[in-house]
PDB file of N, CA and C and ligand atoms in Angstrom:
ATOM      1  N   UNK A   1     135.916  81.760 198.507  1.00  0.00           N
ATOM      2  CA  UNK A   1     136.417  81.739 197.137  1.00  0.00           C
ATOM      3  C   UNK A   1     135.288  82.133 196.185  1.00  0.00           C
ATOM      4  N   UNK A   2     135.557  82.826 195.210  1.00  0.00           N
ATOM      5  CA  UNK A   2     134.400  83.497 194.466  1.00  0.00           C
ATOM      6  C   UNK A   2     134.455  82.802 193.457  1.00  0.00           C
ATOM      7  N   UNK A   3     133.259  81.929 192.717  1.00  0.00           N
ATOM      8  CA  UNK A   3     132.300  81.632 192.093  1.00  0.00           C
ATOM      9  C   UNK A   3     133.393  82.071 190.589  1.00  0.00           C
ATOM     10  N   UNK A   4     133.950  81.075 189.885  1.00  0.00           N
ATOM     11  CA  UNK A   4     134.281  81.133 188.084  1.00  0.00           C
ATOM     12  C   UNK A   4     133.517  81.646 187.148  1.00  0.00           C
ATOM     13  N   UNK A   5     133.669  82.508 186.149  1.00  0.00           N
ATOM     14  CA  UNK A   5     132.720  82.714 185.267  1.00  0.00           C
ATOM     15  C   UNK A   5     132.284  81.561 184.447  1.00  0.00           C
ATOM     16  N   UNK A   6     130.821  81.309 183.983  1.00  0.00           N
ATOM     17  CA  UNK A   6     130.932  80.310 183.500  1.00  0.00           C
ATOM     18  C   UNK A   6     131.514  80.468 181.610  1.00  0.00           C
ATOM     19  N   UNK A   7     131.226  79.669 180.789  1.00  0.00           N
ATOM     20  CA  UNK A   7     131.793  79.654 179.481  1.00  0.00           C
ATOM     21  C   UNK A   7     131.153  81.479 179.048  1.00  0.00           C
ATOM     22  N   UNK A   8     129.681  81.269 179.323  1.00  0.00           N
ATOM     23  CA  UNK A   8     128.977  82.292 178.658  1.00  0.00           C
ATOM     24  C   UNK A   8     128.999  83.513 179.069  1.00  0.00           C
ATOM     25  N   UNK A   9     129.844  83.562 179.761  1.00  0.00           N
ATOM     26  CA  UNK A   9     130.515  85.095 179.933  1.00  0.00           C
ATOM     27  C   UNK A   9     131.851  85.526 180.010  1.00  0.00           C
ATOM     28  N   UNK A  10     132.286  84.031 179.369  1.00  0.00           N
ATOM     29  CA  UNK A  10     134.038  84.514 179.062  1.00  0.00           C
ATOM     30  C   UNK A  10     133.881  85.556 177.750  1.00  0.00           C
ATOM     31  N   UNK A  11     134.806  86.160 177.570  1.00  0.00           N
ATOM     32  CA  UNK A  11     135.083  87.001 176.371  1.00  0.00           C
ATOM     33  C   UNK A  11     135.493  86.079 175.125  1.00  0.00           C
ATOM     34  N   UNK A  12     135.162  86.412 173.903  1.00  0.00           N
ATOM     35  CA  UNK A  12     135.692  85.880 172.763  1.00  0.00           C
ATOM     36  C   UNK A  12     136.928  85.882 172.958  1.00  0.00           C
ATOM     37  N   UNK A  13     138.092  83.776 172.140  1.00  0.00           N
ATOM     38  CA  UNK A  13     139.086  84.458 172.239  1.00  0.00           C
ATOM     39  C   UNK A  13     139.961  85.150 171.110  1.00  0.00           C
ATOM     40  N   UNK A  14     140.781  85.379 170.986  1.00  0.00           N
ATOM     41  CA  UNK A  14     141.508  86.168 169.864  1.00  0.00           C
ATOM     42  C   UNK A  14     141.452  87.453 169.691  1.00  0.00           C
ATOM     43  N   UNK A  15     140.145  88.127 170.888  1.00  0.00           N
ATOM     44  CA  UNK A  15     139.757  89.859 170.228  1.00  0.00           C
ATOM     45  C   UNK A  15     140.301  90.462 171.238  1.00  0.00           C
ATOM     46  N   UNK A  16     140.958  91.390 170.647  1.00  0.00           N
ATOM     47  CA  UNK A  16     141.024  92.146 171.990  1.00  0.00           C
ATOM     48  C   UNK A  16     139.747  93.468 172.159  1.00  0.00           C
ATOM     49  N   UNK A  17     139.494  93.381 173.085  1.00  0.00           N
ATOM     50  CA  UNK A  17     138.532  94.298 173.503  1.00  0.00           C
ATOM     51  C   UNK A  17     138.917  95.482 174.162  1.00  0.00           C
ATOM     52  N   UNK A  18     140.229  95.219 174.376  1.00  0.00           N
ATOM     53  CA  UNK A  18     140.497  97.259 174.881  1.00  0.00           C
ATOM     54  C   UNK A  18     142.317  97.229 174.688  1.00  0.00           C
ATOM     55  N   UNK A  19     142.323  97.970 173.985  1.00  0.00           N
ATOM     56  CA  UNK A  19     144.022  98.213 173.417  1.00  0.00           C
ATOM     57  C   UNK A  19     144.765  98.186 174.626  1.00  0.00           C
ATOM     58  N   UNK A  20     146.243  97.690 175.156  1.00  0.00           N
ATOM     59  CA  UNK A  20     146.571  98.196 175.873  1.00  0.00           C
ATOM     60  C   UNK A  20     146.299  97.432 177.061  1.00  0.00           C
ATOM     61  N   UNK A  21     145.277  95.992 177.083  1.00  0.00           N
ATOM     62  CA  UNK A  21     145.072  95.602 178.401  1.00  0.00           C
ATOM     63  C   UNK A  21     145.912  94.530 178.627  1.00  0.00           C
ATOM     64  N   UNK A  22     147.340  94.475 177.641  1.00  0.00           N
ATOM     65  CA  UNK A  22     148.016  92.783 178.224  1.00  0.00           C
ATOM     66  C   UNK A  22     149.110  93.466 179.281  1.00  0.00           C
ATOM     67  N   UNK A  23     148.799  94.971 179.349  1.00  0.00           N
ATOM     68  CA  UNK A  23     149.974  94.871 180.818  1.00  0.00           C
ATOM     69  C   UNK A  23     149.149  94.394 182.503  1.00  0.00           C
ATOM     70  N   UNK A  24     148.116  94.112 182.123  1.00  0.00           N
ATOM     71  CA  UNK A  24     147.128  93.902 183.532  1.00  0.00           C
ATOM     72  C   UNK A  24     147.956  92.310 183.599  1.00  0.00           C
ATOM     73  N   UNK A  25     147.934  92.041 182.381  1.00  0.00           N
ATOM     74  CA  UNK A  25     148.537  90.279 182.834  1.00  0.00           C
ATOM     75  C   UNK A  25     149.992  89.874 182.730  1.00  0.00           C
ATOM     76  N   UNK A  26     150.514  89.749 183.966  1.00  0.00           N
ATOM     77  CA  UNK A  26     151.773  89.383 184.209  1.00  0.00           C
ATOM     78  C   UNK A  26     152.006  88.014 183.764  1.00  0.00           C
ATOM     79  N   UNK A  27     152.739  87.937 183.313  1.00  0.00           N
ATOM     80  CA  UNK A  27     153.136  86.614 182.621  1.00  0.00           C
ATOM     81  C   UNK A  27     154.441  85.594 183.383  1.00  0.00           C
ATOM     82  N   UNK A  28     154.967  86.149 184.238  1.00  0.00           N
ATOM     83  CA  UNK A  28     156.048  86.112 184.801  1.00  0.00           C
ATOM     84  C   UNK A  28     155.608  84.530 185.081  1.00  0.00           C
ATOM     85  N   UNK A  29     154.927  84.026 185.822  1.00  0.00           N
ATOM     86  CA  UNK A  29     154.877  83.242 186.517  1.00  0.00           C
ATOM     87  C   UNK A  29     154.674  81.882 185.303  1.00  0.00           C
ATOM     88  N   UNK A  30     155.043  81.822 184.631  1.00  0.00           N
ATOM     89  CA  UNK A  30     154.970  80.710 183.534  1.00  0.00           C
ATOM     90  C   UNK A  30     156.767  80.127 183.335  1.00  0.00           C
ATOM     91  N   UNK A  31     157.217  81.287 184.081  1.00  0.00           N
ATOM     92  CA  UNK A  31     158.960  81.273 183.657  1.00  0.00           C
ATOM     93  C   UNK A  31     159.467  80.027 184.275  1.00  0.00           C
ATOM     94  N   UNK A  32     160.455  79.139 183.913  1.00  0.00           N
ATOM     95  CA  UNK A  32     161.288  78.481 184.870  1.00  0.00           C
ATOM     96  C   UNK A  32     162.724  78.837 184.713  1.00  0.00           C
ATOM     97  N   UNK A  33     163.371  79.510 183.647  1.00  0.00           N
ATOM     98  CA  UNK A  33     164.614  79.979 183.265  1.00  0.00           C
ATOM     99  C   UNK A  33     163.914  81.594 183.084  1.00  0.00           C
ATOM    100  N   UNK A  34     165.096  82.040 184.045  1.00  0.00           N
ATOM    101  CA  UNK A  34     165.540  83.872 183.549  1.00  0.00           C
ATOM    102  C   UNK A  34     166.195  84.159 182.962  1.00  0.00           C
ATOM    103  N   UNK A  35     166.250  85.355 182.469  1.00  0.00           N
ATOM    104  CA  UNK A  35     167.665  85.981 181.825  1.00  0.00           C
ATOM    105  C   UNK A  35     168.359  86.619 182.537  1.00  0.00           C
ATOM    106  N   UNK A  36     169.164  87.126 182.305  1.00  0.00           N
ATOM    107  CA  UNK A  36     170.129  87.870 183.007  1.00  0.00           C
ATOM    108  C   UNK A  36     171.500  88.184 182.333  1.00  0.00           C
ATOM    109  N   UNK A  37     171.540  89.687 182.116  1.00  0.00           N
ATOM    110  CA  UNK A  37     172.201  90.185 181.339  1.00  0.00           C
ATOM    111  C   UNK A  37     173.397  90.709 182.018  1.00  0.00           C
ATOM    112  N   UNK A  38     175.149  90.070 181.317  1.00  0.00           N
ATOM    113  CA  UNK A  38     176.021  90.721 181.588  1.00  0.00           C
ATOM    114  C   UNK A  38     176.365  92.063 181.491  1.00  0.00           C
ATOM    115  N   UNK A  39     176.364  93.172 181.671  1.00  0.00           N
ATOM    116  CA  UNK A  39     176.314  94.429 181.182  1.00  0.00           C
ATOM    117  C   UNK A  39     177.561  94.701 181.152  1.00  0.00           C
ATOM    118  N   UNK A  40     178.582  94.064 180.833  1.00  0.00           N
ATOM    119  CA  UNK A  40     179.853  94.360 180.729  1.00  0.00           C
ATOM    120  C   UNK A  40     180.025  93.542 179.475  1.00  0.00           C
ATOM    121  N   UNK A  41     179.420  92.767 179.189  1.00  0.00           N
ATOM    122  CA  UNK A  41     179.431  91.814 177.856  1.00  0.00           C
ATOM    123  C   UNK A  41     178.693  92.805 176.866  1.00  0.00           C
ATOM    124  N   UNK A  42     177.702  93.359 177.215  1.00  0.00           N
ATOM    125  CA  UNK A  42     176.748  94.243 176.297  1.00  0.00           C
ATOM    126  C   UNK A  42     177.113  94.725 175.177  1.00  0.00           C
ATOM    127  N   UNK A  43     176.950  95.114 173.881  1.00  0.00           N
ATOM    128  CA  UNK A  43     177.526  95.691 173.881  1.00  0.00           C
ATOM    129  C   UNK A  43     176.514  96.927 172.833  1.00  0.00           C
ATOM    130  N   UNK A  44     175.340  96.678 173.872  1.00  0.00           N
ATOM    131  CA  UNK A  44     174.137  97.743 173.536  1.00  0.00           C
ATOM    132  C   UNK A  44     173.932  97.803 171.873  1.00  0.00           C
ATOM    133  N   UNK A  45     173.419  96.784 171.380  1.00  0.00           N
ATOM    134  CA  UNK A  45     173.277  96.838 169.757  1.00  0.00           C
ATOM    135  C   UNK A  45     172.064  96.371 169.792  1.00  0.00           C
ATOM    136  N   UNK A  46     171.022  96.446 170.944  1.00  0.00           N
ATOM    137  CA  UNK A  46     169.441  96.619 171.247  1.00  0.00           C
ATOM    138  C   UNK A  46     168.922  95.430 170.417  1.00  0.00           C
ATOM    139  N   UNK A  47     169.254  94.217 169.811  1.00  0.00           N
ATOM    140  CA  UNK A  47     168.863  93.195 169.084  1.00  0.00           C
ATOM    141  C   UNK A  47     167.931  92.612 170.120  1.00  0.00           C
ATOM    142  N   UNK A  48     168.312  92.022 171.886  1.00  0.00           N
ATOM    143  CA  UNK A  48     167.807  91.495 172.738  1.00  0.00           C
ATOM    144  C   UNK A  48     165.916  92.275 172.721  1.00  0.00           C
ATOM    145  N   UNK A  49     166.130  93.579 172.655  1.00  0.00           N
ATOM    146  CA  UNK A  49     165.008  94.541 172.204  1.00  0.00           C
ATOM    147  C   UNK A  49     164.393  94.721 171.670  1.00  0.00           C
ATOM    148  N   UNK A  50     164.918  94.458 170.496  1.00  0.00           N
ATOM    149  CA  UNK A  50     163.653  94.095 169.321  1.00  0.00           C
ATOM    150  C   UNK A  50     163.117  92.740 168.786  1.00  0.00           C
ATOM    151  N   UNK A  51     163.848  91.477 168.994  1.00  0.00           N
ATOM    152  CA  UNK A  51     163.486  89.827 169.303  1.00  0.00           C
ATOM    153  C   UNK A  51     162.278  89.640 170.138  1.00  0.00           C
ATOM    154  N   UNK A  52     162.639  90.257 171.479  1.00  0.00           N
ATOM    155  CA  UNK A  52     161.604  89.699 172.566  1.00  0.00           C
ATOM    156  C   UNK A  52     160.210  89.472 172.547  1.00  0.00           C
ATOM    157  N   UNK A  53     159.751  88.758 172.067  1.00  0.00           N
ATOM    158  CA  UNK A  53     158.039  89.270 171.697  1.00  0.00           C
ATOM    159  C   UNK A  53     156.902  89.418 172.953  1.00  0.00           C
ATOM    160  N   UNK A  54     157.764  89.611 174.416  1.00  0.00           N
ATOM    161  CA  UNK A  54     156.858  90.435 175.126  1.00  0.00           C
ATOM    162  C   UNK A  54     155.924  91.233 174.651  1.00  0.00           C
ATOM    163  N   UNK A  55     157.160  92.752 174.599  1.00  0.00           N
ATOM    164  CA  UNK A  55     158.637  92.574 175.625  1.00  0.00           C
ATOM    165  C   UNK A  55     158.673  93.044 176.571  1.00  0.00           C
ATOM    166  N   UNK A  56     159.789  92.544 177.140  1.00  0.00           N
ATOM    167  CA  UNK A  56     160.012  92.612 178.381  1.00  0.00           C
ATOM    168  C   UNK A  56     161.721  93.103 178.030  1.00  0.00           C
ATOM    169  N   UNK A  57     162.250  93.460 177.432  1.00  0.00           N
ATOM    170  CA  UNK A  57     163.517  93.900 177.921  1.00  0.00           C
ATOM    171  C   UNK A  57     163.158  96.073 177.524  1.00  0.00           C
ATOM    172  N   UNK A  58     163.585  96.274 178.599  1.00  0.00           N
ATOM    173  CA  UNK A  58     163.431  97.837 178.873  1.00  0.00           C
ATOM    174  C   UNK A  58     165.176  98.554 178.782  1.00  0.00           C
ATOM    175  N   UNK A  59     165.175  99.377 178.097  1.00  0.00           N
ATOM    176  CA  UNK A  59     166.336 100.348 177.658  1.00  0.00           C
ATOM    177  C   UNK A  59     165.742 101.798 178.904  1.00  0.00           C
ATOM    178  N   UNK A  60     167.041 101.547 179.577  1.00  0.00           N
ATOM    179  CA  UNK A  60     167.126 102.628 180.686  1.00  0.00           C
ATOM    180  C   UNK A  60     168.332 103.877 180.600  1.00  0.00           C
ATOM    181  N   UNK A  61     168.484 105.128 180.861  1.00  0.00           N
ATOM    182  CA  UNK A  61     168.481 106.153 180.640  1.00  0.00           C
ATOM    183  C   UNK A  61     169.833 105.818 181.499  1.00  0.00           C
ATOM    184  N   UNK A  62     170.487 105.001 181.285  1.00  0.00           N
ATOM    185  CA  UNK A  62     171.423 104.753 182.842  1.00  0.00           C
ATOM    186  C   UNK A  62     173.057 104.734 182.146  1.00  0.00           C
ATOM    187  N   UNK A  63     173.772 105.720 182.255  1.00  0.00           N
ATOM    188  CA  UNK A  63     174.979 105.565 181.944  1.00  0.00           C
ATOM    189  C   UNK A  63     175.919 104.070 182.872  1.00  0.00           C
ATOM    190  N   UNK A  64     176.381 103.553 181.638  1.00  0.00           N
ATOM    191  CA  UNK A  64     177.485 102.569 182.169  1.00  0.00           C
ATOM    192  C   UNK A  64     178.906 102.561 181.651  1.00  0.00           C
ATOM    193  N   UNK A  65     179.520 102.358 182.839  1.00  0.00           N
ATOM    194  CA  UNK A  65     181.125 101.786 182.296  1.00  0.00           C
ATOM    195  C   UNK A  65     181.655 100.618 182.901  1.00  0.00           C
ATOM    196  N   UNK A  66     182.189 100.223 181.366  1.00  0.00           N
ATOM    197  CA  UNK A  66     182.066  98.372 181.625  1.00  0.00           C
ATOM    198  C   UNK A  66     183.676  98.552 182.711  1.00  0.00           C
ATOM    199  N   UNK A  67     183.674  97.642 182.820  1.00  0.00           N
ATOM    200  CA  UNK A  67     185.463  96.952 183.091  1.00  0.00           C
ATOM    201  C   UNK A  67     186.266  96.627 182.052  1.00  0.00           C
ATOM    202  N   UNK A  68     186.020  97.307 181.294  1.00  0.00           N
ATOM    203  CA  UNK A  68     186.999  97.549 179.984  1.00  0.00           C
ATOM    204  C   UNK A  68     187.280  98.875 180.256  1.00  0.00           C
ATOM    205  N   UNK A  69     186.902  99.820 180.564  1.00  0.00           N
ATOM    206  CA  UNK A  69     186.415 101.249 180.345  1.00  0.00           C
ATOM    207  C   UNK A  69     185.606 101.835 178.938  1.00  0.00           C
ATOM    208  N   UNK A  70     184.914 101.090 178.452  1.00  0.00           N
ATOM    209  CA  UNK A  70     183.916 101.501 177.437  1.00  0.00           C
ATOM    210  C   UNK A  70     182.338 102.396 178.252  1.00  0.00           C
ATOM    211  N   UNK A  71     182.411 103.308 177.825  1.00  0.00           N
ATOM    212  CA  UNK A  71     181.313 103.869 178.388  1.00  0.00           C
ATOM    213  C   UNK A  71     179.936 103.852 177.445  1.00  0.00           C
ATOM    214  N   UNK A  72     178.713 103.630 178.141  1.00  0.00           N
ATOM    215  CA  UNK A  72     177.647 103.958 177.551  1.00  0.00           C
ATOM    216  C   UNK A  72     176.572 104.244 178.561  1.00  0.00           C
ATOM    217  N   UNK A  73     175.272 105.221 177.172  1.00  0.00           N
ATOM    218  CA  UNK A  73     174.689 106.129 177.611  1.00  0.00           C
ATOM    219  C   UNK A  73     173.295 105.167 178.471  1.00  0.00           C
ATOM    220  N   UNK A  74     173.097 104.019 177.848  1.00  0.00           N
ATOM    221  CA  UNK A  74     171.729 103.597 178.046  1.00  0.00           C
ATOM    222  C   UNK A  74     172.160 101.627 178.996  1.00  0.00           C
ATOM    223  N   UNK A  75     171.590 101.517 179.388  1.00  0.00           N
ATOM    224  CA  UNK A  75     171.573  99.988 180.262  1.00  0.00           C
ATOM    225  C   UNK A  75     170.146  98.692 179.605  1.00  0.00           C
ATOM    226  N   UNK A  76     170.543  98.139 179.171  1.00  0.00           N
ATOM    227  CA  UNK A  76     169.087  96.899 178.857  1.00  0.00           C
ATOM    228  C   UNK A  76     169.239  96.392 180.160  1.00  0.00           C
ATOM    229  N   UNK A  77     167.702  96.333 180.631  1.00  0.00           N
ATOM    230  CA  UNK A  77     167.209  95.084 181.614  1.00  0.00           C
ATOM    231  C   UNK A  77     166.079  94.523 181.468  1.00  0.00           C
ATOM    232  N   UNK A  78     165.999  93.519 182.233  1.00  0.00           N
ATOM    233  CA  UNK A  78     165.136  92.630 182.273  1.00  0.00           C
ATOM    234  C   UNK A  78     163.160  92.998 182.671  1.00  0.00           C
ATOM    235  N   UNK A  79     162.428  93.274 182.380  1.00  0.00           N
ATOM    236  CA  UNK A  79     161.271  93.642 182.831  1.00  0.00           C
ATOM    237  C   UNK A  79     160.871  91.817 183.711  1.00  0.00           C
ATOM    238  N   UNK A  80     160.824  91.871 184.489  1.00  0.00           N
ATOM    239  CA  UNK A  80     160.697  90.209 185.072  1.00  0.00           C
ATOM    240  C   UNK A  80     159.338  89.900 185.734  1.00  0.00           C
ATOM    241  N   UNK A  81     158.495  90.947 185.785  1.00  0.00           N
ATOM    242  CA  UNK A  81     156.872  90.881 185.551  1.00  0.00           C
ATOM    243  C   UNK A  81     156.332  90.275 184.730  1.00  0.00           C
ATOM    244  N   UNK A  82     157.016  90.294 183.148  1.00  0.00           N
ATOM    245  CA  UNK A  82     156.639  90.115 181.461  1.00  0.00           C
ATOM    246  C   UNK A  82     157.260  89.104 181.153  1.00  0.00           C
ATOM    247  N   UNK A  83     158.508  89.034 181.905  1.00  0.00           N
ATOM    248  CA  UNK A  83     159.557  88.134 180.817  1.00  0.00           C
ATOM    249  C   UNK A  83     158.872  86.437 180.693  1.00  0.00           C
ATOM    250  N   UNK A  84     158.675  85.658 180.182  1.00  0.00           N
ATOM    251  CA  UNK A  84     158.205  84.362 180.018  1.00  0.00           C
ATOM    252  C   UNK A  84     159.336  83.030 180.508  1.00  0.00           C
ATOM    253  N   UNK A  85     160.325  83.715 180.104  1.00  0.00           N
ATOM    254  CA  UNK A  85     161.315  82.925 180.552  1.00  0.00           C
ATOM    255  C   UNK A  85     161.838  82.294 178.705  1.00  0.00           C
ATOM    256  N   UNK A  86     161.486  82.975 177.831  1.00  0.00           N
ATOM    257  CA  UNK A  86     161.518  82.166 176.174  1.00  0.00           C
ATOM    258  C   UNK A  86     162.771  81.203 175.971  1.00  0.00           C
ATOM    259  N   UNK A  87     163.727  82.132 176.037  1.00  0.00           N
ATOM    260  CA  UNK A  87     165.045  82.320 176.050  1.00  0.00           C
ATOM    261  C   UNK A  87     165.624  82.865 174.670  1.00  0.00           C
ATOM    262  N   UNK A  88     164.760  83.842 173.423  1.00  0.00           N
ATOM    263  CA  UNK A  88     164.852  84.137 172.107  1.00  0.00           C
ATOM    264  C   UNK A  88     166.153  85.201 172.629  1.00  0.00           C
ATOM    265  N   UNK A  89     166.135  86.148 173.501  1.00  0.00           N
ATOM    266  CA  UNK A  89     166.915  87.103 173.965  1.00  0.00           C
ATOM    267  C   UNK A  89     168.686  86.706 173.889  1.00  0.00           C
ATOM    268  N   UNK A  90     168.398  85.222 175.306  1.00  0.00           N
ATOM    269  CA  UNK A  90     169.730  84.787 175.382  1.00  0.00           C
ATOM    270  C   UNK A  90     170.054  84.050 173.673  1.00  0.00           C
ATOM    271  N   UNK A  91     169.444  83.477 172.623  1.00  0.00           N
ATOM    272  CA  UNK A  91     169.557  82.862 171.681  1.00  0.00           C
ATOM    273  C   UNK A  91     170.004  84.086 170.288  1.00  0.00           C
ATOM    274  N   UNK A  92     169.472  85.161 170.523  1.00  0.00           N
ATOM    275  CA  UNK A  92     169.906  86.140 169.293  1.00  0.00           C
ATOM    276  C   UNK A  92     171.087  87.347 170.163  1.00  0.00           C
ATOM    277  N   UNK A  93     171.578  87.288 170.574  1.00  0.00           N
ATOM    278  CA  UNK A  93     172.545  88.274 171.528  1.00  0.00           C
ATOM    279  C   UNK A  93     173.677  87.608 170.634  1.00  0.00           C
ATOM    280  N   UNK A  94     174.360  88.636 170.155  1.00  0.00           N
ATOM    281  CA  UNK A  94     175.178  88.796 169.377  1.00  0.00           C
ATOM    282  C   UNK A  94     177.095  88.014 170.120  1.00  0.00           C
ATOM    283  N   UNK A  95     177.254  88.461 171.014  1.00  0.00           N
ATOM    284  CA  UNK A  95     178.078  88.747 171.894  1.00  0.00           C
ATOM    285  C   UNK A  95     177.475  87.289 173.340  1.00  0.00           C
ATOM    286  N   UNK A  96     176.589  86.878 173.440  1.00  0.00           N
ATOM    287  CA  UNK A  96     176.794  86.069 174.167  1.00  0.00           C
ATOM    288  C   UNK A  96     176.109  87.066 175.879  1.00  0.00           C
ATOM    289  N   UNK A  97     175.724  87.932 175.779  1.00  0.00           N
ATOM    290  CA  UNK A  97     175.904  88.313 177.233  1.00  0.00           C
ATOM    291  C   UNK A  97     175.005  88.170 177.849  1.00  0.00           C
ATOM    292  N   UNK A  98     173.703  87.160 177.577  1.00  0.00           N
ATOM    293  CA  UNK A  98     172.659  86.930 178.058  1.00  0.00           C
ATOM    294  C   UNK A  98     172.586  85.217 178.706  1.00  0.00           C
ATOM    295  N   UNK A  99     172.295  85.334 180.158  1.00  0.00           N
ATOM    296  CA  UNK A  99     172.389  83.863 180.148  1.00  0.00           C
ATOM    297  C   UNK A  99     171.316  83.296 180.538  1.00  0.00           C
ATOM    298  N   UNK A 100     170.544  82.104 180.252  1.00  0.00           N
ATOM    299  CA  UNK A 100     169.182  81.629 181.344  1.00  0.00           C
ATOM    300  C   UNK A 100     170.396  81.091 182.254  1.00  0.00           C
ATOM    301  N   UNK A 101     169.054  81.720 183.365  1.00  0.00           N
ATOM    302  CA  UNK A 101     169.635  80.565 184.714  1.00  0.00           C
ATOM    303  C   UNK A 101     167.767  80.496 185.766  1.00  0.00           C
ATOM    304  N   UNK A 102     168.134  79.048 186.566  1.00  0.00           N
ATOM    305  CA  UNK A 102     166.615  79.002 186.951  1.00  0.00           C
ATOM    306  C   UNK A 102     166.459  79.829 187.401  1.00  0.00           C
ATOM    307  N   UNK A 103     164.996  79.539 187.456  1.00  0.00           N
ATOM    308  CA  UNK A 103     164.176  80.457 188.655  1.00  0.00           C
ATOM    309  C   UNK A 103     164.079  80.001 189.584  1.00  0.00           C
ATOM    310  N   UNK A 104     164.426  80.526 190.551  1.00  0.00           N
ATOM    311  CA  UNK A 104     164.289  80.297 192.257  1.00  0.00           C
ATOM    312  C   UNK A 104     162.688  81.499 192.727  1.00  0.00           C
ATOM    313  N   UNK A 105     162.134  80.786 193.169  1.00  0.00           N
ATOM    314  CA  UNK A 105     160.871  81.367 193.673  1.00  0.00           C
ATOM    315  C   UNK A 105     160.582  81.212 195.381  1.00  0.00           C
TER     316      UNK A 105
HETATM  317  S1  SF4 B   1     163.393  85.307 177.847  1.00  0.00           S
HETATM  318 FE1  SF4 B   1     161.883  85.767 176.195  1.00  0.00          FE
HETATM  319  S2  SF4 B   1     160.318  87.022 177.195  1.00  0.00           S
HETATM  320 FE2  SF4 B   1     162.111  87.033 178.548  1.00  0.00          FE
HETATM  321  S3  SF4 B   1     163.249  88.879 177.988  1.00  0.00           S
HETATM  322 FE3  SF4 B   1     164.097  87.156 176.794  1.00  0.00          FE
HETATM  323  S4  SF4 B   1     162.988  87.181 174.839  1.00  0.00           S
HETATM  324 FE4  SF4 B   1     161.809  88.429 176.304  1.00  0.00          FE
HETATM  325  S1  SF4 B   2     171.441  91.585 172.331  1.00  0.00           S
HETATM  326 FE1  SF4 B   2     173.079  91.275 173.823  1.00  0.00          FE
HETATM  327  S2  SF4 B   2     174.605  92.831 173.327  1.00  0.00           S
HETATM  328 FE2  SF4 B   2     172.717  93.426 172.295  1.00  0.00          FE
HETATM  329  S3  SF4 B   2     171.701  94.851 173.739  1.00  0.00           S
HETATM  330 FE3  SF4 B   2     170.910  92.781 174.144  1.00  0.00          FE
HETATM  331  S4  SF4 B   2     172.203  91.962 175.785  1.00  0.00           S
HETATM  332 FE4  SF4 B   2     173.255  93.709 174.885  1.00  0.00          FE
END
């Protein structure tokens, strides 16, 4: 097992020192509730998208048609590397189509 840094060579906290480095840290593992999005409930008005303060919800290039027959061009999912488990997503969804449920690990 390799040796902790001690205090005096942790980095200051609050700075970031290189733009761009919070995708090295997965956050996932803090989660105990997921999300998980009905995509038939959706009804793609990207709110879940702009709330998330990952984020972690990703807009994909993915045509869908619900079981209504409503078609659309784009799919929201879950990034589950990032996601924290908040639950702001399932709490501002307009429509309801977001649900926590645990995490099983
Ligand atoms: S639970 Fe929180 S971190 Fe995860 S996708 Fe929803 S808003 Fe983002
Ligand atoms: S907030 Fe709800 S309805 Fe809107 S895109 Fe997200 S999951 Fe879909």
């Amino acid at each position: 097992m390799s040796a902790l840094p001690g205090w005096r060579e942790l980095p200051r906290g609050a700075v970031i020192l290189e733009p761009g480095s919070s995708v090295r840290y997965k956050t996932a593992s803090w989660r105990v509730l997921k999300p998980v999005i009905d995509q038939d409930k959706c009804v793609r008005c990207r709110i879940c998208w702009t709330y998330c303060p990952e984020p972690a919800i990703v807009e994909l290039d993915q045509p869908y048609t619900s079981r209504s027959g409503k078609a659309y061009k784009v799919m929201y999912a879950i990034d589950y590397d990032y996601c924290k488990g908040c639950g702001i997503c399932a709490e501002e969804c307009p429509v309801k189509a977001i649900a926590m449920v645990e995490e099983v690990r």
